[in-house]
mmCIF file of C-alpha atoms in Angstrom:
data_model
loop_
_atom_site.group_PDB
_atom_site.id
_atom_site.type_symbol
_atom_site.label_atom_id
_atom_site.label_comp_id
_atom_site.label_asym_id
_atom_site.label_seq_id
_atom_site.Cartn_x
_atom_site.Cartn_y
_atom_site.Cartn_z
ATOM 1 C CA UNK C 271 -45.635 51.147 35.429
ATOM 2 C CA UNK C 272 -46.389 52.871 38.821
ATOM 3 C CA UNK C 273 -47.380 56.277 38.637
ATOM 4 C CA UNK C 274 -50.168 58.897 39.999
ATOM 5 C CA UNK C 275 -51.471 61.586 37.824
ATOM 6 C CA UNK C 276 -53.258 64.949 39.030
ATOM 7 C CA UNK C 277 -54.512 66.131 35.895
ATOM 8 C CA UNK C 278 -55.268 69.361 37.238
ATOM 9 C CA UNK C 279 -52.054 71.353 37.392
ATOM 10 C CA UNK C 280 -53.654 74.959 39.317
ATOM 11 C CA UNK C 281 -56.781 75.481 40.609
ATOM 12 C CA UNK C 282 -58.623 78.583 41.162
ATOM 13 C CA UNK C 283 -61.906 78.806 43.470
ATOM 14 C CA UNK C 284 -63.490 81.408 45.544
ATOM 15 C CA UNK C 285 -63.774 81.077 48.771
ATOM 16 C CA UNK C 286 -66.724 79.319 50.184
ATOM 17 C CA UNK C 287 -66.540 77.467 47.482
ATOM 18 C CA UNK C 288 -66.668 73.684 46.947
ATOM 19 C CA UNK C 289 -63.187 71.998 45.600
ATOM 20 C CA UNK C 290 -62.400 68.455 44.567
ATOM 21 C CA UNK C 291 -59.046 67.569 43.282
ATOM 22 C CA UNK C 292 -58.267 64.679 41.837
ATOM 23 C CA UNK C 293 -56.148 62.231 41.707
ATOM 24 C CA UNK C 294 -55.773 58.649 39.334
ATOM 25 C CA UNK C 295 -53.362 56.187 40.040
ATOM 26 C CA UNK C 296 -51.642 52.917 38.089
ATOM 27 C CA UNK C 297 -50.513 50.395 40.453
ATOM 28 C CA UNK C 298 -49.644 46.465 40.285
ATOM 29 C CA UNK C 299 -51.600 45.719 44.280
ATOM 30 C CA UNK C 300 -53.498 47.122 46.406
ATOM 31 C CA UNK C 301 -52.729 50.520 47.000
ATOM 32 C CA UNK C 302 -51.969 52.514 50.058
ATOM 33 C CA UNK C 303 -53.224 56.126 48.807
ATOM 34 C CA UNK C 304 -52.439 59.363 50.474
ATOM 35 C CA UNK C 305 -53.116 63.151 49.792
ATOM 36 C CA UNK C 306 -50.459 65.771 51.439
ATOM 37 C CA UNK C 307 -50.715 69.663 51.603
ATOM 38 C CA UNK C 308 -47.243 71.824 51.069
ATOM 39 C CA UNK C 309 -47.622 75.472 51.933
ATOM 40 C CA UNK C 310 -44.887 77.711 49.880
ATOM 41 C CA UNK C 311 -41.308 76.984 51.607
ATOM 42 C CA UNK C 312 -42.686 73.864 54.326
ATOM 43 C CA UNK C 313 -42.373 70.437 54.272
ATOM 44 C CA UNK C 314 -45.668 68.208 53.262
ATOM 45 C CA UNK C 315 -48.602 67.740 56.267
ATOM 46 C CA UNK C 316 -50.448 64.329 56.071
ATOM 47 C CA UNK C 317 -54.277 65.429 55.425
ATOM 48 C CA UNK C 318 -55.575 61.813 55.166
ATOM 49 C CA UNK C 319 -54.692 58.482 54.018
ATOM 50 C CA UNK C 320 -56.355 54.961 52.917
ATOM 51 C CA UNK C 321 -55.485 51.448 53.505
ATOM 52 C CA UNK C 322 -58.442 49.827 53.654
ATOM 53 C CA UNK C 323 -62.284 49.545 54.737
ATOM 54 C CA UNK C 324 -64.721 52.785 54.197
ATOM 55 C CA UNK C 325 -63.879 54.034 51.264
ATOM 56 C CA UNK C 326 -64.839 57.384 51.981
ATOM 57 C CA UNK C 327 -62.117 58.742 54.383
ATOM 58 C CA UNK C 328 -61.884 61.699 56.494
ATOM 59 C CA UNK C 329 -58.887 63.977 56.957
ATOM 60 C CA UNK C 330 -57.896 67.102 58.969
ATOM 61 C CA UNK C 331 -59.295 70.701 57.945
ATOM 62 C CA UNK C 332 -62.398 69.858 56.478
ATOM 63 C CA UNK C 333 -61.279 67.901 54.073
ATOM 64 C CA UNK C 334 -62.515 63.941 52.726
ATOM 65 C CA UNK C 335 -61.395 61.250 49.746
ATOM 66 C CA UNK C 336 -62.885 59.068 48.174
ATOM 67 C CA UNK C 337 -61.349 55.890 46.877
ATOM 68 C CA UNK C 338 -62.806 54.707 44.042
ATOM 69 C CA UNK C 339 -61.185 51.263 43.135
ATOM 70 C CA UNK C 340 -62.983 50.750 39.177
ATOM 71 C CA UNK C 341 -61.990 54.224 38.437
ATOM 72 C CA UNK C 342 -58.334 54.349 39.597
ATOM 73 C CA UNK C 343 -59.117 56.985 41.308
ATOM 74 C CA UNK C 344 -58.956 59.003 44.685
ATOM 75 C CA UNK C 345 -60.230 62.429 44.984
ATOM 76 C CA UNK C 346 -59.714 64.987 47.525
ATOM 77 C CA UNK C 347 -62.999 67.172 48.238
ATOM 78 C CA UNK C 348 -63.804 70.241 50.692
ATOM 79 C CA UNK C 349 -67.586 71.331 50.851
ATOM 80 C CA UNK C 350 -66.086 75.046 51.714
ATOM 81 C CA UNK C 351 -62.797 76.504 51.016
ATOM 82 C CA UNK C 352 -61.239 78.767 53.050
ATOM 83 C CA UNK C 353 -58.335 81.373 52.117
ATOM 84 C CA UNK C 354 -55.901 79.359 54.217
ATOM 85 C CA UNK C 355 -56.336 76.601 51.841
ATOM 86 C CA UNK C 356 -54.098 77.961 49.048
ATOM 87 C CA UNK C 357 -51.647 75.752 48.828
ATOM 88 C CA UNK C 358 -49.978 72.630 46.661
ATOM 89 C CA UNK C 359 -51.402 69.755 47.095
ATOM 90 C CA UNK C 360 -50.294 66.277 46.339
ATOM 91 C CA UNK C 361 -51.475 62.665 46.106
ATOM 92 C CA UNK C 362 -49.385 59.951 46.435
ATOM 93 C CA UNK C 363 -49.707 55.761 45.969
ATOM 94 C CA UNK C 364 -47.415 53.046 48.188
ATOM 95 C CA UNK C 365 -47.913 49.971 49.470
ATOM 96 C CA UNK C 366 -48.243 46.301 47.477
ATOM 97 C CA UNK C 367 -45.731 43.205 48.102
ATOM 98 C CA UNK C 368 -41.867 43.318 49.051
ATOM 99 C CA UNK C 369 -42.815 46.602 50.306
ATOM 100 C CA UNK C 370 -39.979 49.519 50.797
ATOM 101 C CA UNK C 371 -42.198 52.660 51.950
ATOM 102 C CA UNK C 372 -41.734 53.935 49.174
ATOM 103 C CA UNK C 373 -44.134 56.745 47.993
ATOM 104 C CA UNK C 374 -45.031 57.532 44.200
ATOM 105 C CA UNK C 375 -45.889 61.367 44.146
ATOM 106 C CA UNK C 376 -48.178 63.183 41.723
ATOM 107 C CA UNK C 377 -47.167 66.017 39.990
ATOM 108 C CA UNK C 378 -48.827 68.612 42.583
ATOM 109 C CA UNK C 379 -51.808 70.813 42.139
ATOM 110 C CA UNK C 380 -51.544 74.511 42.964
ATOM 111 C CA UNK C 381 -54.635 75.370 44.923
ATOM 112 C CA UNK C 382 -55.462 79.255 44.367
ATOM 113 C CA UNK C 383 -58.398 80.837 46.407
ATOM 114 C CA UNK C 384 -60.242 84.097 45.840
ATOM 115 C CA UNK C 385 -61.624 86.358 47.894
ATOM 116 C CA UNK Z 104 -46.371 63.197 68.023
ATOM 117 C CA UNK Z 105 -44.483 62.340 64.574
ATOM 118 C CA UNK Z 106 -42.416 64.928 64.255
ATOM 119 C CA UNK Z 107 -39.169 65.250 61.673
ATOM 120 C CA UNK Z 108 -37.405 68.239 61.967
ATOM 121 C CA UNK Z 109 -34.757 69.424 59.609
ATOM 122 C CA UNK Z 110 -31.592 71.353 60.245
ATOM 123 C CA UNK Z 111 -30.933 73.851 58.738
ATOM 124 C CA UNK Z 112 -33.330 75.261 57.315
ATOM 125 C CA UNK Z 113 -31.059 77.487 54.819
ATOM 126 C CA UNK Z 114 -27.849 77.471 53.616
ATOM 127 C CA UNK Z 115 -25.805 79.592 51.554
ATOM 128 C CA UNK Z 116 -22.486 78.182 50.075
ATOM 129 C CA UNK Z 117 -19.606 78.520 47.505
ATOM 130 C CA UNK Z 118 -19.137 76.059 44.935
ATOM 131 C CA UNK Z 119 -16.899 73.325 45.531
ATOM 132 C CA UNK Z 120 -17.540 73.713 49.211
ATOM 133 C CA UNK Z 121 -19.950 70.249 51.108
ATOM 134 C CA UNK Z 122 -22.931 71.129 52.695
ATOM 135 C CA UNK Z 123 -24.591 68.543 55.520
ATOM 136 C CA UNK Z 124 -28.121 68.953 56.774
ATOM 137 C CA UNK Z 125 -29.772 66.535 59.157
ATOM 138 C CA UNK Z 126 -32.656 65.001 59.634
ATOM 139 C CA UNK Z 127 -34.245 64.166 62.837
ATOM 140 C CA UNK Z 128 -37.493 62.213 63.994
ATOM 141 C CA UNK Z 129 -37.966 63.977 67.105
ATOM 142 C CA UNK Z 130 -40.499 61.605 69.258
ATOM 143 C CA UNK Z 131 -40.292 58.106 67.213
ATOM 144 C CA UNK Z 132 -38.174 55.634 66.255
ATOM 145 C CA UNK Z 133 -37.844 55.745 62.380
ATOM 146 C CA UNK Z 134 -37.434 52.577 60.447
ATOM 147 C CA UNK Z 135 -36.497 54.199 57.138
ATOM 148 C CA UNK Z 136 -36.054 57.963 56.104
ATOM 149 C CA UNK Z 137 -36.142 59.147 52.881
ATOM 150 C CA UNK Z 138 -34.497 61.955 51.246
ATOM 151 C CA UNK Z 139 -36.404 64.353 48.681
ATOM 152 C CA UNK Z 140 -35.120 66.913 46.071
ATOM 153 C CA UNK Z 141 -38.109 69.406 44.992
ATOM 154 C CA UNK Z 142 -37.501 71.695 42.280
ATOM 155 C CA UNK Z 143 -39.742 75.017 41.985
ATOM 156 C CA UNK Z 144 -42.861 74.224 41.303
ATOM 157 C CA UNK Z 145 -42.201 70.801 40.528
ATOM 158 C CA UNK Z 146 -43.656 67.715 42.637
ATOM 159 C CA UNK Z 147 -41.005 65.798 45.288
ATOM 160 C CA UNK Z 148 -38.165 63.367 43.385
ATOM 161 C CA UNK Z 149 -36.875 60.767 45.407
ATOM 162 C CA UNK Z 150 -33.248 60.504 45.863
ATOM 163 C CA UNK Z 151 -32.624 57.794 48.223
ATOM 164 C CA UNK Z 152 -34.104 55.624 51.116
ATOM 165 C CA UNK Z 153 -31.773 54.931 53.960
ATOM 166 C CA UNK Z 154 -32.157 52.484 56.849
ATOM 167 C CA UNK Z 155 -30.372 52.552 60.396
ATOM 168 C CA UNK Z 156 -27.021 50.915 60.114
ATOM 169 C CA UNK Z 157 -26.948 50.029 56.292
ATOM 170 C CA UNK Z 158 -25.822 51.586 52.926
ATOM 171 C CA UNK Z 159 -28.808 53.648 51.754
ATOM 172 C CA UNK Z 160 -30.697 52.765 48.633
ATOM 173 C CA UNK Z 161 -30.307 55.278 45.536
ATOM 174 C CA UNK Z 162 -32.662 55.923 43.034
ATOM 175 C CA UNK Z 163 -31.827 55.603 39.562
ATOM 176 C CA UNK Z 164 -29.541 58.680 38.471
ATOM 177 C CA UNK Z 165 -28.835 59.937 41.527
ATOM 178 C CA UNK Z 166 -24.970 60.169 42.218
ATOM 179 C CA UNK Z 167 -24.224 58.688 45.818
ATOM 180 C CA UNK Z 168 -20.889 59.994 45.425
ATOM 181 C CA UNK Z 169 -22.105 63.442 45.186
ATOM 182 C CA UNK Z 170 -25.121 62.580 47.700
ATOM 183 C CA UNK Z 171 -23.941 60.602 50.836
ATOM 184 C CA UNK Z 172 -26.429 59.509 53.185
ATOM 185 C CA UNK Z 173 -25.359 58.414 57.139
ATOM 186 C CA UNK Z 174 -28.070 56.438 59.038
ATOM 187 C CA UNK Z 175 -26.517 56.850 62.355
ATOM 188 C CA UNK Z 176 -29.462 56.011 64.353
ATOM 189 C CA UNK Z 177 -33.166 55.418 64.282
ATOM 190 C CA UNK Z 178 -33.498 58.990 65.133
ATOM 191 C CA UNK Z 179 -31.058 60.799 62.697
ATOM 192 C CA UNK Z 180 -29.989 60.871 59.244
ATOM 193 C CA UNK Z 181 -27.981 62.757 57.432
ATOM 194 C CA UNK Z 182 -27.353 64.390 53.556
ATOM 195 C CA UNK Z 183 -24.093 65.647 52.508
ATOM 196 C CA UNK Z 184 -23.964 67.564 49.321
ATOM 197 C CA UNK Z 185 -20.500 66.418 48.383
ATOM 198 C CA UNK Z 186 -18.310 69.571 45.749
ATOM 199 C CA UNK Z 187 -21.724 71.237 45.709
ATOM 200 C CA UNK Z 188 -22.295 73.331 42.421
ATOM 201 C CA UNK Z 189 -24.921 75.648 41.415
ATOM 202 C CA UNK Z 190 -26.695 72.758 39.445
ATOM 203 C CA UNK Z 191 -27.476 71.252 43.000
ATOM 204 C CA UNK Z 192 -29.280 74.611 44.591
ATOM 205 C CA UNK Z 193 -32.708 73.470 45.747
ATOM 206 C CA UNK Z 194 -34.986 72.293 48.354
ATOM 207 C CA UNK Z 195 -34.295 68.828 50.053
ATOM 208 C CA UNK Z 196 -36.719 67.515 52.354
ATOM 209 C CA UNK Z 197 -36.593 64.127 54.147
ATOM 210 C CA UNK Z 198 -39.127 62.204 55.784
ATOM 211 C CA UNK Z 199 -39.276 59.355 57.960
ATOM 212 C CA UNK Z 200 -41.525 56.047 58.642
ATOM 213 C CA UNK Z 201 -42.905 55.123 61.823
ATOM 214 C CA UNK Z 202 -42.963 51.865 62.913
ATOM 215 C CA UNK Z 203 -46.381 51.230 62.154
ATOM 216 C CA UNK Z 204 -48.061 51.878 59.684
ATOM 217 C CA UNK Z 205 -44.652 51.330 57.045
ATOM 218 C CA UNK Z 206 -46.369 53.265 54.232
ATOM 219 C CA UNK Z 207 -47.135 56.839 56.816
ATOM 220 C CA UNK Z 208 -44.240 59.334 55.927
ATOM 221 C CA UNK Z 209 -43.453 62.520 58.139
ATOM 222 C CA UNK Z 210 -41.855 65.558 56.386
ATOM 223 C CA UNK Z 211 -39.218 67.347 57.622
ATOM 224 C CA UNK Z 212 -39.808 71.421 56.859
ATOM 225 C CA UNK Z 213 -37.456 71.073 54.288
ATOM 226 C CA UNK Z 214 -33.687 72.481 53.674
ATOM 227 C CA UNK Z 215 -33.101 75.332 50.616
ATOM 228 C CA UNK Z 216 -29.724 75.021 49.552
ATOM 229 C CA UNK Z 217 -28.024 78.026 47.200
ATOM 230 C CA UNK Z 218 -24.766 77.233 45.801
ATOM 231 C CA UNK Z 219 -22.967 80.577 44.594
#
């Protein structure tokens, strides 16, 4: 079965501190893996995505995966947290044949920072 | 660029009364849009995937009598919360594909819906 599981279900780091959140997937082909941010009452915002090549990807506000193929797994990581960074965050898993677009979503992790 | 906007963003209605909110890609041309139920705290369920022109796709459970999605265009979608009840209160957001790459989904900022 198809499904992505973030094990961690809230988070709490200070800020300046590092953060890696993480993500494991179960999926039939190769998959398209993405991590989205949801502040409190907004739609998601795309922080980065992988379809193929480096597996080490880059996204917007600081933040980097790492797809890690033997593991199942794709972590999201930030060096240095900022308060602004408190949100929910959620990986998700598409892609493979006959595809729809279709997005399998993780359960969310709730991203608390401390002054 | 990619933007999805979402309208309303709010709504307040009585039970038994239908609710619509749209969905718009503002400055693409979306393949297929997808409509989202999120409960509090809870990660995004799926309801349906809709394509221009064509019946949209449910996902198991979901009652597309009570849920009707209109594709009109490649810019605009639309829910309608058919004989809404308190039971259906909660926060739908749709998103929408681009072209290229199929798999990239834009959010709309979501729609909270209270049923009284």
């Amino acid at each position: 079965a198809q499904s992505v599981t973030q094990p961690d279900i809230h988070i709490t780091v200070s800020e300046g501190a590092s953060l890696e959140l993480r993500c494991n997937y179960s999926y039939g082909a190769t998959p398209y893996l993405f991590w989205y941010v949801q502040s409190p009452g907004q739609g998601l915002q795309l922080l980065l995505k992988y379809f193929s090549g480096d597996t080490l990807v880059q996204g917007i506000k600081g933040f980097e995966a790492e797809f890690k193929r033997s593991q199942s797994s794709f972590n999201l990581r930030k060096p240095s947290v900022h308060w602004s960074d408190a949100a929910e965050y959620f990986c998700a898993v598409g892609g493979g044949s006959g595809n729809t677009g279709k997005l399998i979503f993780g359960q969310g992790t709730t991203l608390q920072v401390k002054p | 660029g990619a933007v999805v906007s979402q309208h309303p963003s709010w709504v307040i209605c009585k039970s038994g009364t239908s609710v619509k909110i749209e969905c718009r890609s503002l400055d693409f041309q979306a393949t297929t849009m997808f409509w989202y139920r999120q409960f509090p705290k809870q990660s995004l369920m799926l309801m349906a995937t809709s394509n221009e022109g064509s019946k949209a796709t449910y996902e198991q459970g979901v009652e597309k009598d009570k849920f009707l999605i209109n594709h009109a265009s490649l810019t605009l979608s639309t829910l309608t919360v058919t004989s809404a009840h308190p039971e259906d209160s909660s926060f739908y957001i749709c998103s929408a594909n681009h072209r290229t790459p199929s798999y990239e989904q834009y959010f709309g900022p979501g729609t909270r819906l209270t049923v009284t």
